């Protein structure tokens, strides 16, 4: 049975009288306050309107105007009070008399009673601090806030900082968007060679619009839209390029927001320090793009009136685009050096698929020995012995080993076989120096932030300028990077060479018309037998283990005392660093040079034994 009930009406906790009282208070608050009377005092009188207006203080602005029989009154308000709201009582007005040109100034007797007006936006000093932080690499709003707080500077809100950074970036880097036509205009404006050798400029550029005809048929066939190629350098960097004998090249990404690659080209000196020639911003990284950057170097040589480059080696990865572009520009014979670091990584990734892990490790060790081959002839002979060892006259039954050997032969012998040290002396076998420069660009050039193309153009000019300044030897900087034409002998090498020169190893010397060849026992061996020496000289190796035994002998070729630094050795240290302890130690042994005194610093006694030292015993007792 359903029961119907009424819901009780809501009764407020406060009485009706209290409600009425509150309403009356609200009504009273809404009433306009009675204006307080202002008493005007005549302050000055001027003969014309110009003098009167010139006397108005800077802190005042026009408020309103009224008219009367005696003339026109122009009232001025205090700027430090808000335009809308309660005005400051310290006001003034000018009375322009109707019957003459005179103007009278009246002011109130009261003092300023306004509250200090809050500054809208960011203070100018704070803006300057934000600019400095941004230029120093502190670019994120939260990082800026922490830095300002650490410096005890008034901190704006995060929204204010974001808005200001947007304005600052537009002022520093230019417009956020750029068209192909604007890009071409920018290249034309920066095409002239500057007087300052460190200043960046556009060496050469190519802008190709979709649908237009061009002489290059390859670009037309591959035309998938608009294309651009820009190479930026400086006069100083081009001068370094003119004395180089080999070229390092690679492409890097994650610099430009649109995903365009940045192509880096340069060389290394005899201290293995990388010296860039410049960088190219391209819409792709195909053969024509690398051909463009190599061609740009030749155009740069012509612009600074230097001879065209004739490089003898290219250091790069296995990318066919780099090799194809290099070959199209430089027709002379050259050595294609494959980066050993990348090659080794890929080989190890394939070797892990071999069933027997011990066999896989031994194969990698043998490939590392092949990498240390000191000449092309030695490499070819050792390679034959390597396949002979592992294929066992084509009787190898382990399919995983056969698969690896086929991969190794196809990928790293037939296609990219320039990964051994002796392919060309004084040329690095890795591209690590350039790879390190790519990291520096991201860390110091863009601070790990991806920029749009229009802004990266400005950043690339700054990067090139910094590279050039770093190599300016005329500056007072102690960190200037000189192009080393001979390897530097560090104190550690002097010390190890001095210690080696004092050893009692028997060294065999064979002299010819040009130089002397010294055959040195490797590691802890003290002498070399005539049979071993003859087999080493004639390279009479029939197995890979015999080739491995050849690393028990090092061959040092030295000319005379004046040119001892140009000596050559086939030990791994020399092949990698272009100098070794055998060269310096032999020069010390033959009195061609003297080691510094610091190199002779040898510990007087052995290192302290483990445990706490024993107490001194009484006199007359042997301890």
Short mmCIF file of C-alpha atoms in Angstrom, two decimals, residues 46-238:
data_model
loop_
_atom_site.label_atom_id
_atom_site.label_comp_id
_atom_site.label_asym_id
_atom_site.label_seq_id
_atom_site.Cartn_x
_atom_site.Cartn_y
_atom_site.Cartn_z
CA UNK A 46 51.65 81.35 -18.55
CA UNK A 47 51.43 83.77 -21.42
CA UNK A 48 50.56 81.11 -24.02
CA UNK A 49 49.42 77.52 -24.33
CA UNK A 50 52.83 76.17 -25.41
CA UNK A 51 54.56 77.22 -22.20
CA UNK A 52 51.74 75.79 -20.12
CA UNK A 53 51.75 72.38 -21.80
CA UNK A 54 55.55 72.18 -21.53
CA UNK A 55 55.32 72.66 -17.78
CA UNK A 56 53.00 69.69 -17.24
CA UNK A 57 54.90 66.95 -15.39
CA UNK A 58 55.74 63.66 -17.11
CA UNK A 59 53.91 61.68 -14.45
CA UNK A 60 50.56 63.24 -15.48
CA UNK A 61 48.26 62.56 -18.41
CA UNK A 62 45.05 64.10 -19.73
CA UNK A 63 41.97 62.93 -17.90
CA UNK A 64 38.96 65.00 -19.05
CA UNK A 65 37.98 68.50 -20.28
CA UNK A 66 35.08 70.79 -19.35
CA UNK A 67 34.00 74.21 -20.53
CA UNK A 68 32.66 77.25 -18.72
CA UNK A 69 32.09 80.97 -19.37
CA UNK A 70 35.57 81.89 -18.22
CA UNK A 71 37.32 79.31 -20.44
CA UNK A 72 38.29 75.68 -21.04
CA UNK A 73 39.61 73.54 -18.19
CA UNK A 74 41.85 70.55 -19.08
CA UNK A 75 42.23 68.20 -16.09
CA UNK A 76 45.27 65.97 -15.65
CA UNK A 77 45.51 62.80 -13.60
CA UNK A 78 48.44 61.09 -11.90
CA UNK A 79 49.78 58.27 -14.08
CA UNK A 80 50.76 56.16 -11.09
CA UNK A 81 47.11 55.49 -10.34
CA UNK A 82 45.13 53.10 -12.48
CA UNK A 83 43.16 54.68 -15.33
CA UNK A 84 40.00 52.96 -14.19
CA UNK A 85 39.31 53.06 -10.50
CA UNK A 86 40.04 55.37 -7.64
CA UNK A 87 42.16 58.32 -8.79
CA UNK A 88 44.93 60.04 -6.94
CA UNK A 89 43.72 63.23 -5.15
CA UNK A 90 46.88 65.11 -6.12
CA UNK A 91 45.50 66.37 -9.45
CA UNK A 92 45.90 69.52 -11.51
CA UNK A 93 44.26 71.37 -14.39
CA UNK A 94 45.03 74.12 -16.89
CA UNK A 95 42.57 76.96 -17.43
CA UNK A 96 42.65 78.38 -20.94
CA UNK A 97 41.07 81.86 -20.51
CA UNK A 98 38.35 82.73 -23.00
CA UNK A 99 39.16 86.47 -23.08
CA UNK A 100 42.97 86.17 -23.53
CA UNK A 101 45.86 83.86 -24.44
CA UNK A 102 46.81 83.42 -20.82
CA UNK A 103 46.78 79.97 -19.25
CA UNK A 104 46.58 79.36 -15.51
CA UNK A 105 47.72 76.24 -13.68
CA UNK A 106 45.82 75.02 -10.62
CA UNK A 107 46.79 72.18 -8.27
CA UNK A 108 45.16 70.58 -5.25
CA UNK A 109 46.62 71.10 -1.78
CA UNK A 110 46.72 67.37 -0.89
CA UNK A 111 49.67 65.06 -1.48
CA UNK A 112 49.69 61.95 -3.61
CA UNK A 113 47.59 59.25 -2.00
CA UNK A 114 47.72 56.58 -4.71
CA UNK A 115 49.06 53.10 -4.11
CA UNK A 116 52.22 52.13 -5.93
CA UNK A 117 51.18 50.89 -9.33
CA UNK A 118 52.24 47.35 -10.14
CA UNK A 119 54.42 46.99 -13.23
CA UNK A 120 52.65 45.09 -15.97
CA UNK A 121 54.68 42.35 -17.65
CA UNK A 122 58.34 41.55 -16.91
CA UNK A 123 60.76 44.13 -15.58
CA UNK A 124 63.48 45.22 -18.04
CA UNK A 125 66.28 44.02 -15.74
CA UNK A 126 64.58 40.63 -15.42
CA UNK A 127 64.24 40.47 -19.21
CA UNK A 128 67.97 41.06 -19.57
CA UNK A 129 68.65 38.27 -17.09
CA UNK A 130 66.38 35.92 -19.05
CA UNK A 131 68.20 36.86 -22.29
CA UNK A 132 71.56 36.03 -20.72
CA UNK A 133 70.29 32.72 -19.38
CA UNK A 134 68.86 31.76 -22.78
CA UNK A 135 72.14 32.56 -24.53
CA UNK A 136 73.97 30.44 -21.96
CA UNK A 137 71.80 27.42 -22.79
CA UNK A 138 69.17 27.68 -20.05
CA UNK A 139 66.14 27.70 -22.35
CA UNK A 140 63.30 25.98 -20.53
CA UNK A 141 60.88 28.14 -18.49
CA UNK A 142 61.25 26.03 -15.34
CA UNK A 143 65.04 26.11 -15.60
CA UNK A 144 64.91 29.90 -16.00
CA UNK A 145 62.69 30.22 -12.92
CA UNK A 146 65.13 28.15 -10.83
CA UNK A 147 68.08 30.20 -12.10
CA UNK A 148 66.32 33.49 -11.29
CA UNK A 149 65.42 32.25 -7.83
CA UNK A 150 69.04 31.22 -7.23
CA UNK A 151 70.13 34.74 -8.18
CA UNK A 152 67.43 36.22 -5.91
CA UNK A 153 65.73 38.03 -8.80
CA UNK A 154 62.01 38.71 -8.82
CA UNK A 155 60.54 35.73 -10.67
CA UNK A 156 57.74 36.25 -13.22
CA UNK A 157 55.03 33.66 -13.72
CA UNK A 158 55.69 30.73 -16.02
CA UNK A 159 53.12 32.05 -18.51
CA UNK A 160 54.93 35.40 -18.67
CA UNK A 161 58.25 33.65 -19.28
CA UNK A 162 56.78 31.48 -22.04
CA UNK A 163 55.27 34.51 -23.78
CA UNK A 164 58.50 36.47 -23.48
CA UNK A 165 60.58 33.56 -24.80
CA UNK A 166 58.32 33.36 -27.86
CA UNK A 167 58.98 37.03 -28.57
CA UNK A 168 62.70 36.69 -27.84
CA UNK A 169 63.13 33.70 -30.17
CA UNK A 170 61.33 35.54 -32.97
CA UNK A 171 63.66 38.52 -32.49
CA UNK A 172 66.80 36.35 -32.24
CA UNK A 173 66.10 33.69 -34.87
CA UNK A 174 63.59 35.37 -37.16
CA UNK A 175 60.20 34.24 -38.30
CA UNK A 176 58.94 30.78 -37.35
CA UNK A 177 57.93 29.92 -40.91
CA UNK A 178 59.97 30.36 -44.09
CA UNK A 179 59.06 29.78 -47.73
CA UNK A 180 61.33 28.44 -50.44
CA UNK A 181 61.50 31.90 -52.01
CA UNK A 182 62.48 33.50 -48.71
CA UNK A 183 65.11 30.79 -48.27
CA UNK A 184 66.57 31.64 -51.67
CA UNK A 185 66.62 35.37 -50.82
CA UNK A 186 68.41 34.57 -47.55
CA UNK A 187 71.07 32.59 -49.43
CA UNK A 188 71.62 35.42 -51.91
CA UNK A 189 72.05 37.97 -49.11
CA UNK A 190 74.74 35.82 -47.44
CA UNK A 191 76.59 34.70 -50.58
CA UNK A 192 79.37 37.31 -50.56
CA UNK A 193 82.74 36.42 -49.00
CA UNK A 194 83.16 38.46 -45.78
CA UNK A 195 86.31 40.35 -44.86
CA UNK A 196 86.39 38.70 -41.44
CA UNK A 197 87.86 35.19 -41.85
CA UNK A 198 85.73 33.89 -38.97
CA UNK A 199 82.42 35.18 -40.27
CA UNK A 200 80.04 32.61 -41.76
CA UNK A 201 78.74 32.81 -45.31
CA UNK A 202 76.90 30.69 -47.86
CA UNK A 203 79.50 29.06 -50.12
CA UNK A 204 76.95 27.59 -52.54
CA UNK A 205 73.29 26.73 -52.63
CA UNK A 206 70.71 25.00 -54.82
CA UNK A 207 66.98 25.75 -54.69
CA UNK A 208 64.73 23.58 -56.89
CA UNK A 209 61.02 24.27 -57.21
CA UNK A 210 58.56 21.52 -57.97
CA UNK A 211 57.45 21.46 -61.61
CA UNK A 212 60.33 23.56 -63.00
CA UNK A 213 62.89 22.17 -65.48
CA UNK A 214 66.53 21.74 -64.53
CA UNK A 215 69.67 20.56 -66.29
CA UNK A 216 70.25 17.73 -63.79
CA UNK A 217 68.11 14.84 -65.04
CA UNK A 218 68.72 12.79 -61.89
CA UNK A 219 67.15 15.47 -59.73
CA UNK A 220 64.19 15.71 -62.11
CA UNK A 221 63.57 11.96 -62.04
CA UNK A 222 63.82 11.91 -58.29
CA UNK A 223 61.75 15.05 -57.83
CA UNK A 224 59.25 14.39 -55.07
CA UNK A 225 58.67 18.07 -54.27
CA UNK A 226 60.66 21.21 -53.58
CA UNK A 227 64.36 20.74 -52.82
CA UNK A 228 67.10 22.84 -51.30
CA UNK A 229 70.79 22.43 -50.53
CA UNK A 230 72.84 25.02 -48.64
CA UNK A 231 76.53 24.80 -47.69
CA UNK A 232 77.83 27.20 -45.01
CA UNK A 233 81.46 27.78 -44.09
CA UNK A 234 84.02 30.50 -43.33
CA UNK A 235 87.28 31.56 -44.96
CA UNK A 236 89.35 30.14 -42.10
CA UNK A 237 87.71 26.71 -42.31
CA UNK A 238 88.18 26.63 -46.08
#
